[in-house]
Amino acid sequence: MIRKTVANVKEALKGVKDNMTFMVGGFGLCGIPENAIEELVNLNVKNITCISNNAGVDDFGLGLLLQKRQVKKMVSSYVGENDEFERQMLSGELEVELTPQGTLAEKCRAAQSGFPAFYTPAGYGTEVAEGKETREFNGKMYVLEEAAKADFAFVKAWKGDEAGNLIFKGTARNFNAVMCGAAKITVAEVEELLPAGSLDPNEIHIPGIFVQRIFQGKDYQKRIEQRTVRTKE
């Protein structure tokens, strides 16, 4: 059995350097790789490109990298909860590639599956399609989108084993799963790391072949972007 475990986040992020492209999993603040992001802040890597569904909030998630001006480009579909992101984008300090959410997920999945590109109707006739090849299929127009390219993918799972098999929980599965294997190196941090063979094969979402490094995460905050509670009657 090939074991993918590393001792800690520092070992997991060996090889990370300036000017790289990173995929960062999570949906909103759900299921984000908190330990990996914190280590990227500590390493102070510069001029990085981040491919992520969203940009975190001002003081958490990818917002921590944005605060330190470590990110030169964001490829995202939703950025509505981060004031610093908005400020940098409007001032021209940050390059931004806004991508339809489904397209972003498919760009990662295409990379994971080894497809160089795919056609999608999303974005046709808008700025999203500018400079891209378009083609008609069965009377409907489509835009050619290339698969995402990244040096590292950082994902967070609920459970994992020493062989790199992963189980995600709830909406954390939305982008984490498609990013596994979509970069040159996939690093998975998990809440619970188990011996190989401990997971029910029928419950595994991502097989270990898509993961190069896995480690036990710690001190998860698991924040909520917008907490809404019902008032007492």
PDB file of C-alpha atoms in Angstrom:
ATOM      1  CA  MET A   1       0.000   0.000   0.000  1.00  0.00           C
ATOM      2  CA  ILE A   2       1.374   3.395  -1.021  1.00  0.00           C
ATOM      3  CA  ARG A   3       1.092   5.799   1.911  1.00  0.00           C
ATOM      4  CA  LYS A   4       0.671   9.479   1.124  1.00  0.00           C
ATOM      5  CA  THR A   5       0.864  10.829   4.679  1.00  0.00           C
ATOM      6  CA  VAL A   6       3.195  13.646   5.633  1.00  0.00           C
ATOM      7  CA  ALA A   7       3.931  14.799   9.164  1.00  0.00           C
ATOM      8  CA  ASN A   8       2.474  18.294   9.017  1.00  0.00           C
ATOM      9  CA  VAL A   9       1.456  21.229   6.838  1.00  0.00           C
ATOM     10  CA  LYS A  10       5.043  22.458   6.458  1.00  0.00           C
ATOM     11  CA  GLU A  11       6.070  19.171   4.869  1.00  0.00           C
ATOM     12  CA  ALA A  12       2.901  19.095   2.800  1.00  0.00           C
ATOM     13  CA  LEU A  13       3.714  22.445   1.197  1.00  0.00           C
ATOM     14  CA  LYS A  14       7.322  21.686   0.269  1.00  0.00           C
ATOM     15  CA  GLY A  15       8.051  23.000  -3.206  1.00  0.00           C
ATOM     16  CA  VAL A  16       5.670  25.951  -2.990  1.00  0.00           C
ATOM     17  CA  LYS A  17       7.265  29.139  -4.313  1.00  0.00           C
ATOM     18  CA  ASP A  18       6.542  32.535  -5.849  1.00  0.00           C
ATOM     19  CA  ASN A  19       4.671  32.912  -9.150  1.00  0.00           C
ATOM     20  CA  MET A  20       2.845  29.580  -8.863  1.00  0.00           C
ATOM     21  CA  THR A  21      -0.825  28.839  -9.520  1.00  0.00           C
ATOM     22  CA  PHE A  22      -2.853  27.248  -6.749  1.00  0.00           C
ATOM     23  CA  MET A  23      -6.298  25.672  -6.734  1.00  0.00           C
ATOM     24  CA  VAL A  24      -7.951  26.223  -3.359  1.00  0.00           C
ATOM     25  CA  GLY A  25     -10.998  24.131  -2.489  1.00  0.00           C
ATOM     26  CA  GLY A  26     -14.109  25.016  -0.550  1.00  0.00           C
ATOM     27  CA  PHE A  27     -17.526  26.543  -1.090  1.00  0.00           C
ATOM     28  CA  GLY A  28     -17.804  29.940   0.528  1.00  0.00           C
ATOM     29  CA  LEU A  29     -16.105  29.318   3.863  1.00  0.00           C
ATOM     30  CA  CYS A  30     -17.291  25.710   3.957  1.00  0.00           C
ATOM     31  CA  GLY A  31     -14.567  23.101   3.603  1.00  0.00           C
ATOM     32  CA  ILE A  32     -11.675  25.442   2.943  1.00  0.00           C
ATOM     33  CA  PRO A  33      -8.098  24.199   3.556  1.00  0.00           C
ATOM     34  CA  GLU A  34      -7.495  26.470   6.556  1.00  0.00           C
ATOM     35  CA  ASN A  35      -4.124  24.981   7.513  1.00  0.00           C
ATOM     36  CA  ALA A  36      -2.701  25.222   3.990  1.00  0.00           C
ATOM     37  CA  ILE A  37      -3.848  28.824   3.584  1.00  0.00           C
ATOM     38  CA  GLU A  38      -2.283  29.780   6.926  1.00  0.00           C
ATOM     39  CA  GLU A  39       0.993  28.183   5.873  1.00  0.00           C
ATOM     40  CA  LEU A  40       0.948  30.047   2.539  1.00  0.00           C
ATOM     41  CA  VAL A  41       0.639  33.257   4.552  1.00  0.00           C
ATOM     42  CA  ASN A  42       3.567  32.219   6.756  1.00  0.00           C
ATOM     43  CA  LEU A  43       5.702  31.315   3.726  1.00  0.00           C
ATOM     44  CA  ASN A  44       4.955  34.758   2.284  1.00  0.00           C
ATOM     45  CA  VAL A  45       4.902  33.493  -1.299  1.00  0.00           C
ATOM     46  CA  LYS A  46       4.318  36.307  -3.778  1.00  0.00           C
ATOM     47  CA  ASN A  47       2.703  36.888  -7.171  1.00  0.00           C
ATOM     48  CA  ILE A  48       0.501  33.820  -6.934  1.00  0.00           C
ATOM     49  CA  THR A  49      -2.591  32.999  -8.958  1.00  0.00           C
ATOM     50  CA  CYS A  50      -5.486  31.462  -7.024  1.00  0.00           C
ATOM     51  CA  ILE A  51      -8.232  29.414  -8.636  1.00  0.00           C
ATOM     52  CA  SER A  52     -11.079  29.276  -6.132  1.00  0.00           C
ATOM     53  CA  ASN A  53     -14.848  29.499  -6.102  1.00  0.00           C
ATOM     54  CA  ASN A  54     -14.639  32.542  -3.870  1.00  0.00           C
ATOM     55  CA  ALA A  55     -12.080  34.795  -2.203  1.00  0.00           C
ATOM     56  CA  GLY A  56     -12.877  34.237   1.452  1.00  0.00           C
ATOM     57  CA  VAL A  57     -13.647  37.195   3.718  1.00  0.00           C
ATOM     58  CA  ASP A  58     -11.420  40.057   4.814  1.00  0.00           C
ATOM     59  CA  ASP A  59      -9.817  38.294   7.779  1.00  0.00           C
ATOM     60  CA  PHE A  60     -10.217  34.627   6.906  1.00  0.00           C
ATOM     61  CA  GLY A  61      -9.617  32.174   4.082  1.00  0.00           C
ATOM     62  CA  LEU A  62      -8.015  33.618   0.964  1.00  0.00           C
ATOM     63  CA  GLY A  63      -8.690  37.049   2.402  1.00  0.00           C
ATOM     64  CA  LEU A  64      -5.559  36.545   4.525  1.00  0.00           C
ATOM     65  CA  LEU A  65      -3.431  36.237   1.376  1.00  0.00           C
ATOM     66  CA  LEU A  66      -5.134  39.242  -0.201  1.00  0.00           C
ATOM     67  CA  GLN A  67      -4.442  41.355   2.879  1.00  0.00           C
ATOM     68  CA  LYS A  68      -0.710  40.727   2.497  1.00  0.00           C
ATOM     69  CA  ARG A  69      -0.794  41.399  -1.273  1.00  0.00           C
ATOM     70  CA  GLN A  70       0.425  37.868  -2.009  1.00  0.00           C
ATOM     71  CA  VAL A  71      -2.118  37.277  -4.779  1.00  0.00           C
ATOM     72  CA  LYS A  72      -1.599  38.816  -8.210  1.00  0.00           C
ATOM     73  CA  LYS A  73      -4.586  37.130  -9.906  1.00  0.00           C
ATOM     74  CA  MET A  74      -7.854  35.562  -8.784  1.00  0.00           C
ATOM     75  CA  VAL A  75      -9.868  33.162 -10.929  1.00  0.00           C
ATOM     76  CA  SER A  76     -13.221  33.025  -9.157  1.00  0.00           C
ATOM     77  CA  SER A  77     -16.968  32.905  -9.616  1.00  0.00           C
ATOM     78  CA  TYR A  78     -18.091  34.698  -6.444  1.00  0.00           C
ATOM     79  CA  VAL A  79     -16.352  37.451  -4.503  1.00  0.00           C
ATOM     80  CA  GLY A  80     -19.197  39.246  -2.741  1.00  0.00           C
ATOM     81  CA  GLU A  81     -18.101  38.884   0.900  1.00  0.00           C
ATOM     82  CA  ASN A  82     -14.596  40.360   0.667  1.00  0.00           C
ATOM     83  CA  ASP A  83     -14.278  44.151   0.811  1.00  0.00           C
ATOM     84  CA  GLU A  84     -10.497  44.069   0.353  1.00  0.00           C
ATOM     85  CA  PHE A  85     -10.881  41.950  -2.758  1.00  0.00           C
ATOM     86  CA  GLU A  86     -13.344  44.484  -4.157  1.00  0.00           C
ATOM     87  CA  ARG A  87     -11.013  47.368  -3.360  1.00  0.00           C
ATOM     88  CA  GLN A  88      -8.001  45.735  -5.018  1.00  0.00           C
ATOM     89  CA  MET A  89     -10.044  44.751  -8.066  1.00  0.00           C
ATOM     90  CA  LEU A  90     -11.538  48.216  -8.606  1.00  0.00           C
ATOM     91  CA  SER A  91      -8.170  49.921  -8.057  1.00  0.00           C
ATOM     92  CA  GLY A  92      -6.447  47.667 -10.591  1.00  0.00           C
ATOM     93  CA  GLU A  93      -4.061  46.183  -8.013  1.00  0.00           C
ATOM     94  CA  LEU A  94      -5.462  42.701  -8.562  1.00  0.00           C
ATOM     95  CA  GLU A  95      -6.075  40.896 -11.837  1.00  0.00           C
ATOM     96  CA  VAL A  96      -9.451  39.154 -11.760  1.00  0.00           C
ATOM     97  CA  GLU A  97     -10.910  36.536 -14.078  1.00  0.00           C
ATOM     98  CA  LEU A  98     -14.580  36.150 -13.182  1.00  0.00           C
ATOM     99  CA  THR A  99     -15.871  32.780 -14.354  1.00  0.00           C
ATOM    100  CA  PRO A 100     -19.374  31.284 -14.268  1.00  0.00           C
ATOM    101  CA  GLN A 101     -19.537  28.903 -11.330  1.00  0.00           C
ATOM    102  CA  GLY A 102     -20.389  25.819 -13.370  1.00  0.00           C
ATOM    103  CA  THR A 103     -17.674  26.638 -15.878  1.00  0.00           C
ATOM    104  CA  LEU A 104     -15.112  27.006 -13.113  1.00  0.00           C
ATOM    105  CA  ALA A 105     -16.047  23.621 -11.671  1.00  0.00           C
ATOM    106  CA  GLU A 106     -15.896  22.029 -15.120  1.00  0.00           C
ATOM    107  CA  LYS A 107     -12.493  23.593 -15.870  1.00  0.00           C
ATOM    108  CA  CYS A 108     -11.172  21.822 -12.779  1.00  0.00           C
ATOM    109  CA  ARG A 109     -12.965  18.562 -13.571  1.00  0.00           C
ATOM    110  CA  ALA A 110     -11.630  18.638 -17.140  1.00  0.00           C
ATOM    111  CA  ALA A 111      -8.084  18.978 -15.799  1.00  0.00           C
ATOM    112  CA  GLN A 112      -8.761  16.131 -13.371  1.00  0.00           C
ATOM    113  CA  SER A 113     -10.003  13.913 -16.229  1.00  0.00           C
ATOM    114  CA  GLY A 114      -7.266  14.849 -18.681  1.00  0.00           C
ATOM    115  CA  PHE A 115      -9.460  16.820 -21.102  1.00  0.00           C
ATOM    116  CA  PRO A 116      -7.725  19.909 -22.539  1.00  0.00           C
ATOM    117  CA  ALA A 117     -10.934  21.847 -23.190  1.00  0.00           C
ATOM    118  CA  PHE A 118     -14.718  21.653 -23.444  1.00  0.00           C
ATOM    119  CA  TYR A 119     -17.670  23.573 -24.916  1.00  0.00           C
ATOM    120  CA  THR A 120     -20.246  25.279 -22.709  1.00  0.00           C
ATOM    121  CA  PRO A 121     -23.187  27.605 -23.458  1.00  0.00           C
ATOM    122  CA  ALA A 122     -22.489  29.621 -20.301  1.00  0.00           C
ATOM    123  CA  GLY A 123     -21.163  33.085 -21.079  1.00  0.00           C
ATOM    124  CA  TYR A 124     -21.864  33.125 -24.806  1.00  0.00           C
ATOM    125  CA  GLY A 125     -22.572  36.687 -25.967  1.00  0.00           C
ATOM    126  CA  THR A 126     -20.991  38.224 -22.867  1.00  0.00           C
ATOM    127  CA  GLU A 127     -17.542  39.449 -21.840  1.00  0.00           C
ATOM    128  CA  VAL A 128     -16.775  35.919 -20.676  1.00  0.00           C
ATOM    129  CA  ALA A 129     -16.624  34.783 -24.317  1.00  0.00           C
ATOM    130  CA  GLU A 130     -14.395  37.589 -25.604  1.00  0.00           C
ATOM    131  CA  GLY A 131     -11.347  36.227 -27.438  1.00  0.00           C
ATOM    132  CA  LYS A 132     -12.543  32.627 -27.178  1.00  0.00           C
ATOM    133  CA  GLU A 133     -13.564  30.202 -29.877  1.00  0.00           C
ATOM    134  CA  THR A 134     -17.324  29.716 -30.298  1.00  0.00           C
ATOM    135  CA  ARG A 135     -19.194  27.004 -32.158  1.00  0.00           C
ATOM    136  CA  GLU A 136     -22.758  26.026 -32.914  1.00  0.00           C
ATOM    137  CA  PHE A 137     -24.165  22.647 -31.892  1.00  0.00           C
ATOM    138  CA  ASN A 138     -27.756  21.740 -32.782  1.00  0.00           C
ATOM    139  CA  GLY A 139     -28.708  25.362 -33.264  1.00  0.00           C
ATOM    140  CA  LYS A 140     -27.184  26.595 -29.995  1.00  0.00           C
ATOM    141  CA  MET A 141     -23.948  28.538 -29.543  1.00  0.00           C
ATOM    142  CA  TYR A 142     -21.185  27.364 -27.226  1.00  0.00           C
ATOM    143  CA  VAL A 143     -17.916  28.794 -25.913  1.00  0.00           C
ATOM    144  CA  LEU A 144     -14.685  26.793 -25.855  1.00  0.00           C
ATOM    145  CA  GLU A 145     -13.150  26.834 -22.371  1.00  0.00           C
ATOM    146  CA  GLU A 146      -9.733  25.391 -21.589  1.00  0.00           C
ATOM    147  CA  ALA A 147      -9.085  23.140 -18.618  1.00  0.00           C
ATOM    148  CA  ALA A 148      -7.574  24.814 -15.557  1.00  0.00           C
ATOM    149  CA  LYS A 149      -3.824  24.550 -14.998  1.00  0.00           C
ATOM    150  CA  ALA A 150      -2.218  24.672 -11.551  1.00  0.00           C
ATOM    151  CA  ASP A 151       0.962  23.715  -9.724  1.00  0.00           C
ATOM    152  CA  PHE A 152      -0.757  22.730  -6.458  1.00  0.00           C
ATOM    153  CA  ALA A 153      -4.322  21.931  -5.439  1.00  0.00           C
ATOM    154  CA  PHE A 154      -5.095  22.441  -1.747  1.00  0.00           C
ATOM    155  CA  VAL A 155      -8.231  20.636  -0.586  1.00  0.00           C
ATOM    156  CA  LYS A 156      -9.902  19.878   2.727  1.00  0.00           C
ATOM    157  CA  ALA A 157     -11.791  16.671   3.487  1.00  0.00           C
ATOM    158  CA  TRP A 158     -13.775  15.357   6.421  1.00  0.00           C
ATOM    159  CA  LYS A 159     -12.058  11.970   6.521  1.00  0.00           C
ATOM    160  CA  GLY A 160      -9.074  10.480   4.750  1.00  0.00           C
ATOM    161  CA  ASP A 161      -6.766   7.513   5.050  1.00  0.00           C
ATOM    162  CA  GLU A 162      -3.026   6.970   4.679  1.00  0.00           C
ATOM    163  CA  ALA A 163      -3.484   5.988   1.034  1.00  0.00           C
ATOM    164  CA  GLY A 164      -5.069   9.355   0.226  1.00  0.00           C
ATOM    165  CA  ASN A 165      -8.669   8.216  -0.140  1.00  0.00           C
ATOM    166  CA  LEU A 166     -11.040  11.044   0.805  1.00  0.00           C
ATOM    167  CA  ILE A 167     -14.582  11.575   2.052  1.00  0.00           C
ATOM    168  CA  PHE A 168     -16.084  15.075   1.984  1.00  0.00           C
ATOM    169  CA  LYS A 169     -18.996  16.351   4.019  1.00  0.00           C
ATOM    170  CA  GLY A 170     -21.916  18.351   2.645  1.00  0.00           C
ATOM    171  CA  THR A 171     -21.183  21.314   0.392  1.00  0.00           C
ATOM    172  CA  ALA A 172     -17.448  20.953   1.051  1.00  0.00           C
ATOM    173  CA  ARG A 173     -17.644  18.417  -1.779  1.00  0.00           C
ATOM    174  CA  ASN A 174     -18.604  21.032  -4.375  1.00  0.00           C
ATOM    175  CA  PHE A 175     -15.134  22.222  -5.424  1.00  0.00           C
ATOM    176  CA  ASN A 176     -12.745  20.154  -3.315  1.00  0.00           C
ATOM    177  CA  ALA A 177     -13.571  16.943  -5.159  1.00  0.00           C
ATOM    178  CA  VAL A 178     -13.064  18.288  -8.693  1.00  0.00           C
ATOM    179  CA  MET A 179      -9.748  19.905  -7.731  1.00  0.00           C
ATOM    180  CA  CYS A 180      -8.217  16.615  -6.604  1.00  0.00           C
ATOM    181  CA  GLY A 181      -5.829  15.470  -9.299  1.00  0.00           C
ATOM    182  CA  ALA A 182      -6.408  18.629 -11.338  1.00  0.00           C
ATOM    183  CA  ALA A 183      -2.987  20.102 -10.447  1.00  0.00           C
ATOM    184  CA  LYS A 184       0.542  18.737 -10.591  1.00  0.00           C
ATOM    185  CA  ILE A 185       0.425  18.075  -6.829  1.00  0.00           C
ATOM    186  CA  THR A 186      -2.717  17.656  -4.725  1.00  0.00           C
ATOM    187  CA  VAL A 187      -2.396  18.286  -0.986  1.00  0.00           C
ATOM    188  CA  ALA A 188      -5.277  17.140   1.196  1.00  0.00           C
ATOM    189  CA  GLU A 189      -5.789  18.145   4.799  1.00  0.00           C
ATOM    190  CA  VAL A 190      -8.361  16.163   6.753  1.00  0.00           C
ATOM    191  CA  GLU A 191     -10.210  16.417  10.038  1.00  0.00           C
ATOM    192  CA  GLU A 192      -9.743  12.719  10.681  1.00  0.00           C
ATOM    193  CA  LEU A 193      -6.813  10.687   9.305  1.00  0.00           C
ATOM    194  CA  LEU A 194      -7.282   6.924   9.479  1.00  0.00           C
ATOM    195  CA  PRO A 195      -5.204   3.838   8.640  1.00  0.00           C
ATOM    196  CA  ALA A 196      -5.503   2.531   5.091  1.00  0.00           C
ATOM    197  CA  GLY A 197      -8.464   0.212   4.771  1.00  0.00           C
ATOM    198  CA  SER A 198     -10.521   1.936   7.477  1.00  0.00           C
ATOM    199  CA  LEU A 199     -12.903   3.708   5.090  1.00  0.00           C
ATOM    200  CA  ASP A 200     -15.892   1.978   3.533  1.00  0.00           C
ATOM    201  CA  PRO A 201     -15.015   1.774  -0.187  1.00  0.00           C
ATOM    202  CA  ASN A 202     -18.630   2.620  -1.059  1.00  0.00           C
ATOM    203  CA  GLU A 203     -18.379   5.950   0.788  1.00  0.00           C
ATOM    204  CA  ILE A 204     -15.114   7.203  -0.732  1.00  0.00           C
ATOM    205  CA  HIS A 205     -15.581  10.265  -2.942  1.00  0.00           C
ATOM    206  CA  ILE A 206     -12.011  10.598  -4.235  1.00  0.00           C
ATOM    207  CA  PRO A 207      -9.568   7.672  -4.584  1.00  0.00           C
ATOM    208  CA  GLY A 208      -6.026   8.086  -3.340  1.00  0.00           C
ATOM    209  CA  ILE A 209      -4.565   8.025  -6.849  1.00  0.00           C
ATOM    210  CA  PHE A 210      -5.630  11.692  -7.170  1.00  0.00           C
ATOM    211  CA  VAL A 211      -3.789  12.743  -3.992  1.00  0.00           C
ATOM    212  CA  GLN A 212      -0.015  13.081  -3.532  1.00  0.00           C
ATOM    213  CA  ARG A 213       0.141  14.321   0.084  1.00  0.00           C
ATOM    214  CA  ILE A 214      -2.258  14.057   3.010  1.00  0.00           C
ATOM    215  CA  PHE A 215      -1.994  15.277   6.599  1.00  0.00           C
ATOM    216  CA  GLN A 216      -4.050  15.671   9.746  1.00  0.00           C
ATOM    217  CA  GLY A 217      -5.356  19.230  10.014  1.00  0.00           C
ATOM    218  CA  LYS A 218      -5.952  21.051  13.289  1.00  0.00           C
ATOM    219  CA  ASP A 219      -7.605  24.082  14.908  1.00  0.00           C
ATOM    220  CA  TYR A 220     -10.396  24.424  12.349  1.00  0.00           C
ATOM    221  CA  GLN A 221     -12.558  27.510  12.868  1.00  0.00           C
ATOM    222  CA  LYS A 222     -15.257  26.552  10.334  1.00  0.00           C
ATOM    223  CA  ARG A 223     -16.658  30.059  10.069  1.00  0.00           C
ATOM    224  CA  ILE A 224     -19.995  30.991   8.521  1.00  0.00           C
ATOM    225  CA  GLU A 225     -20.121  33.871   6.036  1.00  0.00           C
ATOM    226  CA  GLN A 226     -23.622  35.058   6.862  1.00  0.00           C
ATOM    227  CA  ARG A 227     -25.156  33.664  10.035  1.00  0.00           C
ATOM    228  CA  THR A 228     -28.946  33.966  10.027  1.00  0.00           C
ATOM    229  CA  VAL A 229     -31.001  32.952  13.047  1.00  0.00           C
ATOM    230  CA  ARG A 230     -34.725  32.957  13.616  1.00  0.00           C
ATOM    231  CA  THR A 231     -35.985  35.434  16.224  1.00  0.00           C
ATOM    232  CA  LYS A 232     -37.900  34.069  19.190  1.00  0.00           C
ATOM    233  CA  GLU A 233     -41.633  34.439  18.862  1.00  0.00           C
TER     234      GLU A 233
END
